[in-house]
Short mmCIF file of C-alpha atoms and ligand atoms in Angstrom, two decimals:
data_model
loop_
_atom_site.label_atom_id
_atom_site.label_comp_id
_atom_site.label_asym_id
_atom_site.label_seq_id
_atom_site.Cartn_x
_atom_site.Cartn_y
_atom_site.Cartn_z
CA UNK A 1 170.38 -133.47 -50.15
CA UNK A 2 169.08 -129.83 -49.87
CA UNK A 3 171.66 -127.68 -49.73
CA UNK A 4 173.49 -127.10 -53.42
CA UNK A 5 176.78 -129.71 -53.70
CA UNK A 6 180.25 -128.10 -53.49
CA UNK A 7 182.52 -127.97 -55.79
CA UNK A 8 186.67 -127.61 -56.06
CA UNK A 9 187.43 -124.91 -56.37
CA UNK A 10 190.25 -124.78 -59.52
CA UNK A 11 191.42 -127.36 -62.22
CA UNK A 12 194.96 -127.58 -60.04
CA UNK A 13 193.03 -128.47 -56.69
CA UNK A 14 191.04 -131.06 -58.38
CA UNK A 15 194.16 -132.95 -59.96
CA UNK A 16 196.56 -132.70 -56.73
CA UNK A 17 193.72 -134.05 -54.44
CA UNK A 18 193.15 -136.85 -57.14
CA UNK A 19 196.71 -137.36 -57.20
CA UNK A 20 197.14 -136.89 -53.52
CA UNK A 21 194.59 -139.88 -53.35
CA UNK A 22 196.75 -142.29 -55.63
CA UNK A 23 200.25 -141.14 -54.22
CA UNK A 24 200.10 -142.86 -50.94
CA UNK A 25 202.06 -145.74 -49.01
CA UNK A 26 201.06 -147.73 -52.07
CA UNK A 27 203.90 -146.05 -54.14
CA UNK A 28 206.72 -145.24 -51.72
CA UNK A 29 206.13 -148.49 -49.53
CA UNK A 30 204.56 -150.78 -51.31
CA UNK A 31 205.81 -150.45 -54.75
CA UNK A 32 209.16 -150.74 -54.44
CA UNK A 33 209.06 -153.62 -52.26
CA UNK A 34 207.06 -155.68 -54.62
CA UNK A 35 209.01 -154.70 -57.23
CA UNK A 36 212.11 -155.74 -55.53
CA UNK A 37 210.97 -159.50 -54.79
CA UNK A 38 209.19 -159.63 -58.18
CA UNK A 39 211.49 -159.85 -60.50
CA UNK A 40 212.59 -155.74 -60.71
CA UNK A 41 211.80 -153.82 -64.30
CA UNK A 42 209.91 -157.39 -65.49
CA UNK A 43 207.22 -156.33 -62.60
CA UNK A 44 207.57 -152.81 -63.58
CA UNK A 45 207.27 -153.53 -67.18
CA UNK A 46 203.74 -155.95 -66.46
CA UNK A 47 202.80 -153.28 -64.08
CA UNK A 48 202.97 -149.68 -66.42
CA UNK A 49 201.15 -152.52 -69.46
CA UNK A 50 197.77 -152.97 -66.44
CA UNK A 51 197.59 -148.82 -65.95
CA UNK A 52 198.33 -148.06 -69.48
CA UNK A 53 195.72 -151.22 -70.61
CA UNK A 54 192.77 -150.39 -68.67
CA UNK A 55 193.77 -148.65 -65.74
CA UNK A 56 193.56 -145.36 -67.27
CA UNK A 57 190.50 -146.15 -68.67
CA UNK A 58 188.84 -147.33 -65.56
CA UNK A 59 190.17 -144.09 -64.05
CA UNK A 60 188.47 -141.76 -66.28
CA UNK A 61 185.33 -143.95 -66.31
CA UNK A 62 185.04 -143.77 -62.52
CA UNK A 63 185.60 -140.13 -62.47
CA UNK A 64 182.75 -139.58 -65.31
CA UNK A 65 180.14 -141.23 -63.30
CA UNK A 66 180.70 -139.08 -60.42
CA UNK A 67 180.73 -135.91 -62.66
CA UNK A 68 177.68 -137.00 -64.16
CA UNK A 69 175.60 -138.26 -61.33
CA UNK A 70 176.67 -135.44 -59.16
CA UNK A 71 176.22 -137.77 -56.17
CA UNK A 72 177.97 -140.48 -53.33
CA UNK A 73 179.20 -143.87 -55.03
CA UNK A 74 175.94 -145.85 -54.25
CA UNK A 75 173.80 -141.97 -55.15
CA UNK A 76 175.40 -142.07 -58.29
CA UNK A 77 175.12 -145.66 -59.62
CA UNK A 78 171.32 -145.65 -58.52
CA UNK A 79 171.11 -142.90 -60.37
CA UNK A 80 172.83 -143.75 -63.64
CA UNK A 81 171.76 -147.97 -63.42
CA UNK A 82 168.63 -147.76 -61.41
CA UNK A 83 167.93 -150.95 -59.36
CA UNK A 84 170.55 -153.46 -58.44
CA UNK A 85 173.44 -151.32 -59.33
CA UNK A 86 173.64 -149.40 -55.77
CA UNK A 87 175.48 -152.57 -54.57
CA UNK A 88 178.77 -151.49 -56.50
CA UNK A 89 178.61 -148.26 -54.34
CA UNK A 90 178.02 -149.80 -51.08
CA UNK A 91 180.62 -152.90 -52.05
CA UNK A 92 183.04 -149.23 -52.16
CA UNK A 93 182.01 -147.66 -49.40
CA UNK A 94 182.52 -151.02 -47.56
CA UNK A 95 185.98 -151.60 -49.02
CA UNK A 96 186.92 -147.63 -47.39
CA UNK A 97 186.81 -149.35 -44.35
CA UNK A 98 188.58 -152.29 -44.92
CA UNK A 99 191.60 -150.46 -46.44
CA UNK A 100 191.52 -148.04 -43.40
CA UNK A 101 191.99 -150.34 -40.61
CA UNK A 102 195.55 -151.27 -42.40
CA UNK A 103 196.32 -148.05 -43.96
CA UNK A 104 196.04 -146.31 -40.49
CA UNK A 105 197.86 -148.86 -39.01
CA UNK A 106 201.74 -148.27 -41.51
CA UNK A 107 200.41 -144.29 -41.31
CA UNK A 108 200.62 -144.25 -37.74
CA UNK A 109 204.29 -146.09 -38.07
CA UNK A 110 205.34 -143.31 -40.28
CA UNK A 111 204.72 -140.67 -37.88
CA UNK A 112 206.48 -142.82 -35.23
CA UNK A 113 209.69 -142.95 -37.12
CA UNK A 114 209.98 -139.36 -37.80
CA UNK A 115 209.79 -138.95 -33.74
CA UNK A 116 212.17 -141.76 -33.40
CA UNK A 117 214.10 -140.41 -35.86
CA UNK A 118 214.68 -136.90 -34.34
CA UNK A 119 215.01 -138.55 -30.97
CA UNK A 120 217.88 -140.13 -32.34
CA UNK A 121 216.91 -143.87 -31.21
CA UNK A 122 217.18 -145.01 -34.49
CA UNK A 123 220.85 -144.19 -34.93
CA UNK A 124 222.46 -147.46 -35.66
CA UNK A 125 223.88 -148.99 -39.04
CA UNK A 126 223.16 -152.04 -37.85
CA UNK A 127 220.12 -154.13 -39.56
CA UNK A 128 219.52 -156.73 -36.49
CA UNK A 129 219.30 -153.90 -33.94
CA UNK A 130 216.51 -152.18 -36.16
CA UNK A 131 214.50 -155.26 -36.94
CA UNK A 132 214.61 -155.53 -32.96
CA UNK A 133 213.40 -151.99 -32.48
CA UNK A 134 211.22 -152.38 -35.69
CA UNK A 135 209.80 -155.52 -34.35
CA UNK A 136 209.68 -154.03 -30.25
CA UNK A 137 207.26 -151.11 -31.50
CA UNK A 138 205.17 -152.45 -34.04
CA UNK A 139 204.02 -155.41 -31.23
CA UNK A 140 203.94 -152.91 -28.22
CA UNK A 141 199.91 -153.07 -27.74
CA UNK A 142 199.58 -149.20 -27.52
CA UNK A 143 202.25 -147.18 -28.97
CA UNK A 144 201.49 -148.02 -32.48
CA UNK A 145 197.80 -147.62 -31.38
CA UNK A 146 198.02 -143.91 -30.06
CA UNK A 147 200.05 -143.30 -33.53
CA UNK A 148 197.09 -145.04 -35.40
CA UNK A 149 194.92 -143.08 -33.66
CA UNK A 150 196.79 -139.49 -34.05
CA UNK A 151 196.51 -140.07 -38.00
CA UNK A 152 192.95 -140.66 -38.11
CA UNK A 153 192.50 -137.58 -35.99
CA UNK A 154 194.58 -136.04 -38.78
CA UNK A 155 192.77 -137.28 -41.76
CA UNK A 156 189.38 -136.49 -40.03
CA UNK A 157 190.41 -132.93 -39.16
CA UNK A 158 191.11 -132.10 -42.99
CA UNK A 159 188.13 -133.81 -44.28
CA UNK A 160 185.37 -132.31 -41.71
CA UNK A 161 187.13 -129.08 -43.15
CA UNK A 162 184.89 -129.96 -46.53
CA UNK A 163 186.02 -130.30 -50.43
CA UNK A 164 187.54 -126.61 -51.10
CA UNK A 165 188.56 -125.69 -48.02
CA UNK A 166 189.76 -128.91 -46.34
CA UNK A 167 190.42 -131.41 -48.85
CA UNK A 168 191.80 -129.09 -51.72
CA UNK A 169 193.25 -126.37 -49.57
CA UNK A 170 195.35 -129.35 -47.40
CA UNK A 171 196.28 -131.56 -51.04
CA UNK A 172 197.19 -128.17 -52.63
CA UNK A 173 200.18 -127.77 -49.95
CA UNK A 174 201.07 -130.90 -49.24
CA UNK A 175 201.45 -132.16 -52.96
CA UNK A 176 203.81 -129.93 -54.00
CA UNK A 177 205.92 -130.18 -50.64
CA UNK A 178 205.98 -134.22 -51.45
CA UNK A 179 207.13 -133.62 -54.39
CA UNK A 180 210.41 -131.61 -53.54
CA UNK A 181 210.65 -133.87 -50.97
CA UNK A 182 211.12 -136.66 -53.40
CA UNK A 183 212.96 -134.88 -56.03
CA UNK A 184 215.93 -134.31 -52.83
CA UNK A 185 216.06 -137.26 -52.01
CA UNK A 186 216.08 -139.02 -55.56
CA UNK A 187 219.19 -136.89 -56.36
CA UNK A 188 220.60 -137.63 -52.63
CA UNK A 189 220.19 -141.29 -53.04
CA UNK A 190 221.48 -141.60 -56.96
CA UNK A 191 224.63 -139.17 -55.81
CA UNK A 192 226.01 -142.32 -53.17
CA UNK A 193 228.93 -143.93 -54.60
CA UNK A 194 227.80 -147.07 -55.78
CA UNK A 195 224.41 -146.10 -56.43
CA UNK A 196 224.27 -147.94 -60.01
CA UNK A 197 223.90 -151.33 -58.50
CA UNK A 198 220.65 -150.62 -57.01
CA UNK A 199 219.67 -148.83 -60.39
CA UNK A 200 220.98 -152.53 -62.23
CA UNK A 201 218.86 -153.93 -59.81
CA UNK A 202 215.97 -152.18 -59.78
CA UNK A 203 215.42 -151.51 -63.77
CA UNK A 204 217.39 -154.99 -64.90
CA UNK A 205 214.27 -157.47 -65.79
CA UNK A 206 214.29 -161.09 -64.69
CA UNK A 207 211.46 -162.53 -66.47
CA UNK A 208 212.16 -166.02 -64.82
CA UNK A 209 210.22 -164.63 -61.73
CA UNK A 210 207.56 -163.76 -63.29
CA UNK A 211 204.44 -166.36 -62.79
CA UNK A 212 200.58 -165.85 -62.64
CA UNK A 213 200.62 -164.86 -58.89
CA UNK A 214 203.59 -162.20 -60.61
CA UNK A 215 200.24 -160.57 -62.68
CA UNK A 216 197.95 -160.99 -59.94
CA UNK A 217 200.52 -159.05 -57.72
CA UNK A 218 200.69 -155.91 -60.09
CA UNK A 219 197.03 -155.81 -60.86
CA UNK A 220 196.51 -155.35 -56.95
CA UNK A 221 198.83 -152.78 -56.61
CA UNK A 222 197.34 -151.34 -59.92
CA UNK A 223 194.26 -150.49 -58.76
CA UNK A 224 195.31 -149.89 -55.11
CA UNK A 225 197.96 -147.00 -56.56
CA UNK A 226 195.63 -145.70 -58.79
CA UNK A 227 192.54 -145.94 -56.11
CA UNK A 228 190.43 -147.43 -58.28
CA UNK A 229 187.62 -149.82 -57.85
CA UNK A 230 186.20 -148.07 -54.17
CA UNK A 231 184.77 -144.85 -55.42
CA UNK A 232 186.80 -142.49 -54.49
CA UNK A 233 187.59 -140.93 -57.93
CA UNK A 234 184.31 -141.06 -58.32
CA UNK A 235 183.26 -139.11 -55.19
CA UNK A 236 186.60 -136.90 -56.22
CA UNK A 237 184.61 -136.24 -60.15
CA UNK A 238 181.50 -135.72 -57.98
CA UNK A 239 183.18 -132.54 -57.02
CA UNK A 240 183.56 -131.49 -60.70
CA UNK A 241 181.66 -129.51 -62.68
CA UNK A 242 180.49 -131.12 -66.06
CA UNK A 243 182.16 -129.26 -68.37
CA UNK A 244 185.72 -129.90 -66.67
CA UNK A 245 187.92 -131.67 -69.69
CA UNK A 246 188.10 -134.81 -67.67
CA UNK A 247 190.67 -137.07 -69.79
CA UNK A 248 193.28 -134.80 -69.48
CA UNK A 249 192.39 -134.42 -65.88
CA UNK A 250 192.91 -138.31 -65.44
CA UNK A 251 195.84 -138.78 -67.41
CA UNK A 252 197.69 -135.93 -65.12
CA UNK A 253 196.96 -138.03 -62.38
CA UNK A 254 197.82 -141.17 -63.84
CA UNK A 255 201.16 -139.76 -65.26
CA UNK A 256 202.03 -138.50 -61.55
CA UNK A 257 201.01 -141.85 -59.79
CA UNK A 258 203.01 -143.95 -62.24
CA UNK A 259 206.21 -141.28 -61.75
CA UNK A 260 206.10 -140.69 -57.97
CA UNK A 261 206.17 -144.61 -57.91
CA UNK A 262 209.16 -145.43 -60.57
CA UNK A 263 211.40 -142.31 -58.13
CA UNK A 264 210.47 -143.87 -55.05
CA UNK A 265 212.26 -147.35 -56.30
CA UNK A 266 215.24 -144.79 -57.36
CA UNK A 267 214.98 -143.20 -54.00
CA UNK A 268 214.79 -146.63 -51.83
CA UNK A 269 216.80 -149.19 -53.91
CA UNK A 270 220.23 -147.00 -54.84
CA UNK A 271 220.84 -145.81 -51.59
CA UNK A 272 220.32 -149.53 -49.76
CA UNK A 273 222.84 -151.00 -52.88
CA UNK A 274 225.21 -147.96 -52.04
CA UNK A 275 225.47 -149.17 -48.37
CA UNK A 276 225.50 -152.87 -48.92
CA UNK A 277 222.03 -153.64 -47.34
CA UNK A 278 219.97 -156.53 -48.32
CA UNK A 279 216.97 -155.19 -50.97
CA UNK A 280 214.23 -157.67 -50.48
CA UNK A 281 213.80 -156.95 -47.50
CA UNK A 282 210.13 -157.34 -48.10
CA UNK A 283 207.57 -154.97 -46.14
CA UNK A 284 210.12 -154.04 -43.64
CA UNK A 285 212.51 -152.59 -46.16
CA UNK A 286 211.51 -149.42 -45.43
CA UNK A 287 210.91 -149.63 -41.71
CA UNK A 288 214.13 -151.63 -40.69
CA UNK A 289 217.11 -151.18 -43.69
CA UNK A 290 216.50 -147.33 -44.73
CA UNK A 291 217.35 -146.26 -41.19
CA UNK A 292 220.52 -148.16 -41.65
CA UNK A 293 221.14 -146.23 -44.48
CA UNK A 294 220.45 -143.27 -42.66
CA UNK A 295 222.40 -143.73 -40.18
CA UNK A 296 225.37 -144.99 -42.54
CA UNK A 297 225.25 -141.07 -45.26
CA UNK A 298 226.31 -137.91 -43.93
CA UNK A 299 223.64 -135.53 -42.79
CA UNK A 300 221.46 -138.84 -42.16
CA UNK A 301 218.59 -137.19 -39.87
CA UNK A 302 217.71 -134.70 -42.01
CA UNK A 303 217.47 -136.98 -45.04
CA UNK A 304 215.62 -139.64 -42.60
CA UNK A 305 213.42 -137.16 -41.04
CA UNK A 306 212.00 -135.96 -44.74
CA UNK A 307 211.59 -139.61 -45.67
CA UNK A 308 209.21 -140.43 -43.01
CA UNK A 309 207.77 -137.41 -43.37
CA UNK A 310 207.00 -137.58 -47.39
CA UNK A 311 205.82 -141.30 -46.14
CA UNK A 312 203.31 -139.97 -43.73
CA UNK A 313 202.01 -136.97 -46.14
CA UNK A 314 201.40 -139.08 -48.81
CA UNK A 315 199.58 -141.80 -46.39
CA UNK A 316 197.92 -139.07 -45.23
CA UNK A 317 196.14 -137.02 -48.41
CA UNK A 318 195.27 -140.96 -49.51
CA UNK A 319 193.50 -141.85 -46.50
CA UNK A 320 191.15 -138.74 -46.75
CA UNK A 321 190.64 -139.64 -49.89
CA UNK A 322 189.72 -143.39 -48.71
CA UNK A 323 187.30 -141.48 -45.79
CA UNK A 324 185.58 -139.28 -48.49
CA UNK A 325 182.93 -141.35 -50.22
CA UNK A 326 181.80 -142.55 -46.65
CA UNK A 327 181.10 -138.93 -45.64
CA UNK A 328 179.43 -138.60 -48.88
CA UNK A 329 177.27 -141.44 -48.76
CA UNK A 330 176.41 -140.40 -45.47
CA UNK A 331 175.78 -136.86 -46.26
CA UNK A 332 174.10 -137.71 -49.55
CA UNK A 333 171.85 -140.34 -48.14
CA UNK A 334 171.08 -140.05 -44.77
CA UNK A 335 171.15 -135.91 -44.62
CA UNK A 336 173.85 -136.65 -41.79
CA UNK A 337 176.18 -133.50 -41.39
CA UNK A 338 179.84 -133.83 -42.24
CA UNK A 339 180.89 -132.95 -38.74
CA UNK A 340 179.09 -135.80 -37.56
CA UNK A 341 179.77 -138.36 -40.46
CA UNK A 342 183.11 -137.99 -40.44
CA UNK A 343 183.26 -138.43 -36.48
CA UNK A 344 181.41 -141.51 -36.54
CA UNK A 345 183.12 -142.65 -39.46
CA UNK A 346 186.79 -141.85 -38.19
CA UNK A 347 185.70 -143.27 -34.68
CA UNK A 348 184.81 -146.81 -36.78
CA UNK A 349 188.03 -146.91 -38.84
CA UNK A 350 189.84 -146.02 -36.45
CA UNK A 351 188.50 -149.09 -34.25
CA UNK A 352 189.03 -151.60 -36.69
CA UNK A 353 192.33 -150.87 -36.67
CA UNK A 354 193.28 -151.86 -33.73
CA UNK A 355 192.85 -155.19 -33.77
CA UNK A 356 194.51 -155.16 -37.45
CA UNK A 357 197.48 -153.36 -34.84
CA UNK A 358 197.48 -155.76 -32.78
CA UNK A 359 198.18 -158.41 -35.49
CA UNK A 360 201.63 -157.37 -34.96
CA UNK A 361 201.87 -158.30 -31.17
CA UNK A 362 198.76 -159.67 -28.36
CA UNK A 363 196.88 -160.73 -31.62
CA UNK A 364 199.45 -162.20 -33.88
CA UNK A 365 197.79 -166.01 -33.53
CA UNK A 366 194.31 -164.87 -33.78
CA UNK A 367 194.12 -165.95 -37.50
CA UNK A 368 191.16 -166.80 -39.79
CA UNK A 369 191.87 -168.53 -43.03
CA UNK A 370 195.32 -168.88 -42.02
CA UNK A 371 195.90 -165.06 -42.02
CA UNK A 372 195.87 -162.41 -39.12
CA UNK A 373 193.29 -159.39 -39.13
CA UNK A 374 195.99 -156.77 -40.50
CA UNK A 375 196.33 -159.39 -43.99
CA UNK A 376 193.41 -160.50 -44.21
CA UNK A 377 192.35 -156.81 -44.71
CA UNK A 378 195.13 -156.43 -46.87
CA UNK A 379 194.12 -159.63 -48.69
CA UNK A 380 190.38 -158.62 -48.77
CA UNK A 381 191.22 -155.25 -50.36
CA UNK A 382 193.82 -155.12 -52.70
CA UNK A 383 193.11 -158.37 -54.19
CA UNK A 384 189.68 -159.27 -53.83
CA UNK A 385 187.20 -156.40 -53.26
CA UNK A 386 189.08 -153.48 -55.52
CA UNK A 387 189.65 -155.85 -58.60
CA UNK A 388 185.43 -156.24 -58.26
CA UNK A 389 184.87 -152.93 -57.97
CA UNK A 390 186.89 -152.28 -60.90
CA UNK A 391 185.26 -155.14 -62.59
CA UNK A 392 181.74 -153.93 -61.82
CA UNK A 393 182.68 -150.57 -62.79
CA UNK A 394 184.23 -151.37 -66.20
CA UNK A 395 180.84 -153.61 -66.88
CA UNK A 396 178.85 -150.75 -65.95
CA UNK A 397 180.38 -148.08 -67.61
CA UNK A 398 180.76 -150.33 -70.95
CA UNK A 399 177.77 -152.11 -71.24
CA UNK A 400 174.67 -150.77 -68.86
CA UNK A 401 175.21 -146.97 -68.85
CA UNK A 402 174.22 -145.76 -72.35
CA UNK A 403 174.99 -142.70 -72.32
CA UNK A 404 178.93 -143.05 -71.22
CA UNK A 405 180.48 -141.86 -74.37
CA UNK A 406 178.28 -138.86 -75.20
CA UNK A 407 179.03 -137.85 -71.41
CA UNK A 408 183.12 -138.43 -71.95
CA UNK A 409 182.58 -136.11 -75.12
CA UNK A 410 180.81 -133.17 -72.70
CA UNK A 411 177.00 -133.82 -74.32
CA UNK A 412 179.07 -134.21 -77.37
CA UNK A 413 180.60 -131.24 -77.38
CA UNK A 414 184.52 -132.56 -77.58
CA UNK A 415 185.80 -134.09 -80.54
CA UNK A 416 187.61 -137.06 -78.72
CA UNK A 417 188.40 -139.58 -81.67
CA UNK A 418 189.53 -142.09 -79.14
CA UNK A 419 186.75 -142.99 -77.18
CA UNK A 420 185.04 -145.72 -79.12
CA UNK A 421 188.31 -146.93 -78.16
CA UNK A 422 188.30 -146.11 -74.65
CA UNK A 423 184.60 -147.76 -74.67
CA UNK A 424 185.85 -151.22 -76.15
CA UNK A 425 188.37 -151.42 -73.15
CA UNK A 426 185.93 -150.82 -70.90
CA UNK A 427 183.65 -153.56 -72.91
CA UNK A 428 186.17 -156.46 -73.42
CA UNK A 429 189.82 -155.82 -72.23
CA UNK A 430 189.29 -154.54 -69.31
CA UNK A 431 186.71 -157.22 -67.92
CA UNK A 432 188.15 -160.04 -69.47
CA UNK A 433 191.78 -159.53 -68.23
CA UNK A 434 190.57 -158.60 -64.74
CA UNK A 435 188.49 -161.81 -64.56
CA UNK A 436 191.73 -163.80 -66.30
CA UNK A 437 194.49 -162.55 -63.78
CA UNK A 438 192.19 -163.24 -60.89
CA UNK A 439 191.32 -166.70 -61.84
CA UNK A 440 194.68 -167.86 -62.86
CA UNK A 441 195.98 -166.78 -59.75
CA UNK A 442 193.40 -168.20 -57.39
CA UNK A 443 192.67 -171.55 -59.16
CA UNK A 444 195.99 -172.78 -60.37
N1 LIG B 501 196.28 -145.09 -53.73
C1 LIG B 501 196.65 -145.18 -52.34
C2 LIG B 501 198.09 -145.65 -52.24
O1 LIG B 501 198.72 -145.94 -53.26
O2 LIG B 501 198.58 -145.76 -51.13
C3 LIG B 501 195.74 -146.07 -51.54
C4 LIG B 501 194.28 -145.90 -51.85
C5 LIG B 501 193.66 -144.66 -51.74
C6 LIG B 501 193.55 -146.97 -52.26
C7 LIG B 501 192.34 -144.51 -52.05
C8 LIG B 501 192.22 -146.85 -52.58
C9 LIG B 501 191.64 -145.61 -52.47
F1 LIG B 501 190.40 -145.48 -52.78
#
């Protein structure tokens, strides 16, 4: 411990690196994907009811134990829940990990399509020609690797930097540069003639899609967008001093995770309707049809080369925030320095993803439970170990930690009518419907 624990250094730097952290491949890859195959605005609709049910909640409850305990995730729960409790941090620190040895993995494909892109080789209209190329590089056993590998050497460079002046400093330029970004391209994409279908498409429900696995789907990416259930907006609140107003804080970031997802379905889905491409395209939609559309609009490279590039900055202020709470734990607990925490660290991550690369290619049949490394981290992740951290989390907060609402209320300084509320979501709704989604979808 010794030395006294930094701290962010504004209100601003603290909300863009939180929403840095939720605004990553999850919402501009993922999201609109999902939503595409999933029945469109009914998945949306099931989706915004999880964040606004309990997955606001949960955020602000992870954040307060940070800002109270002042400490790592498994520092912090020992310190609030005494024995036993620690577990919930190290479950968290082990789940960074897991999600790392994917999320490098689509990062470092980001980066390689914004030097494909300017190279020009992905100048075709044609759909079969990119799946080829799409499908060439991703199995090539060391491009992708090198890429994966020039990310993590990314992420670990801003995060050996520390909280104000690597974390913060980094989130507070590239935030804002994402954003504009996004906004461009939004209008770009809506201004195609014969942009409304993909708008039909995209906000038109079809509740006959929707089934339990439908719910089970949008809980994962609920708490994978919103980075709960690892402790990393708790390690983020660590950073905060007590008396920041923390629910407004939360709901910022909740507000811009939610948006940056709904315009990245109005960037992606207009512009593939405009051009006639096929929208469920699943996981390669973005990696194999939106360079079709490039190619296809005027001015394509630009627009292509800022797409990859808003992909790769938003992969990239997530996954510090998924390397933090290791270098905390380690710095915390062990008295390790950052330098060398985050070397070790990044070195680790950074080797588990290359067999979760190599899924794609050399290592495609090397399957356990019927899945390859790169999905059964996926798998393990998003719908396994961050639905029991959140669980865990909402139990703890609700039911062990006492002192939760007086804390929420800044030693009960804030008049906050609504957290008895906030408290019985934490208590009941939020457990219960966890547990619910997550056995209807794995038993039935
Ligand atoms: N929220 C990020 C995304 O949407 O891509 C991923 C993520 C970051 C998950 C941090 C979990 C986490 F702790």
């Amino acid at each position: 411990m010794g030395a006294a624990r930094e701290h962010w250094g504004s209100r601003f730097g603290f909300i863009m690196a939180a929403a840095g952290s939720a605004v990553g491949l999850g919402n501009v890859w993922r999201f609109p994907y999902t939503t595409g195959t999933n029945g469109g605005a009914a998945f949306l609709l099931i989706y915004l009811a999880l964040i606004i049910g309990f997955g606001f909640a949960l955020a602000i409850a992870e954040m307060l134990v940070g800002r109270s305990a002042q400490r790592n995730p498994v520092g912090a729960f020992r310190a609030l829940g005494g024995r036993g409790w620690p577990v919930v941090g190290y479950l968290g620190i082990t789940t960074g990990f897991v999600i790392l040895s994917f999320y490098a993995v689509v990062a470092g494909w980001t980066l390689a399509y914004i030097v494909m892109m300017i190279s020009g080789n992905l100048g075709t209209t044609d759909p079969e020609a990119l799946n080829q190329i799409f499908g060439g590089f991703v199995s090539d056993p060391v491009r992708p690797v090198l890429y994966s590998a020039v990310f993590m050497a990314l992420t670990g460079w801003i995060v050996i930097g520390g909280i104000s002046h690597g974390i913060e400093r980094w989130n507070k330029v590239l935030m804002p540069a994402l954003f504009v970004i996004l906004l461009v391209l939004v209008v770009r994409s809506l201004s195609l003639p014969g942009a409304s279908a993909g708008v039909d498409f995209y906000l038109k429900p079809d509740f006959s899609k929707v089934t339990s696995q439908t719910f089970y789907d949008a809980i994962a990416q609920a708490f994978f967008s919103l980075s709960i259930g690892m402790g990393t907006l708790l390690t983020y609140g660590s950073y905060l001093s007590k008396d920041e107003h923390l629910p407004k804080a939360a709901l910022t970031v909740v507000l811009i995770d939610s948006g940056v997802a709904i315009l990245a379905g109005l960037m992606i889905l207009p512009a593939v309707f405009a051009f006639g491409f096929n929208p469920s395209a699943g996981p390669g939609l973005t990696f194999v049809t939106l360079p079709a559309v490039f190619a296809s609009m005027p001015g394509g490279v630009f627009f292509g080369v800022l797409f990859f590039a808003l992909l790769a900055i938003a992969a990239l202020t997530s996954a510090v925030s998924i390397l933090e709470p290791m270098i905390s734990y380690f710095v915390d607990e062990h008295g390790t320095s950052r330098h060398r925490a985050v070397i070790v660290a990044g070195l680790v991550c950074f080797g588990l993803s290359v067999p979760a690369s190599l899924s794609f290619g050399p290592a495609a049949d090397v399957t356990i439970a019927g899945k390859n490394w790169f999905d059964l981290m996926d798998f393990l992740a998003n719908n396994v170990m961050l639905p029991l951290g959140g669980l865990l989390t909402a139990i703890f907060v609700g039911w062990i930690w006492k002192a939760a609402e007086n804390e929420l209320r800044n030693d009960g300084r804030l008049h906050l009518p609504w957290v008895p509320a906030w408290h019985l979501v934490l208590r009941f709704l939020a457990p219960i419907g966890i547990l619910w989604i997550m056995a209807s979808a794995l038993l039935f």
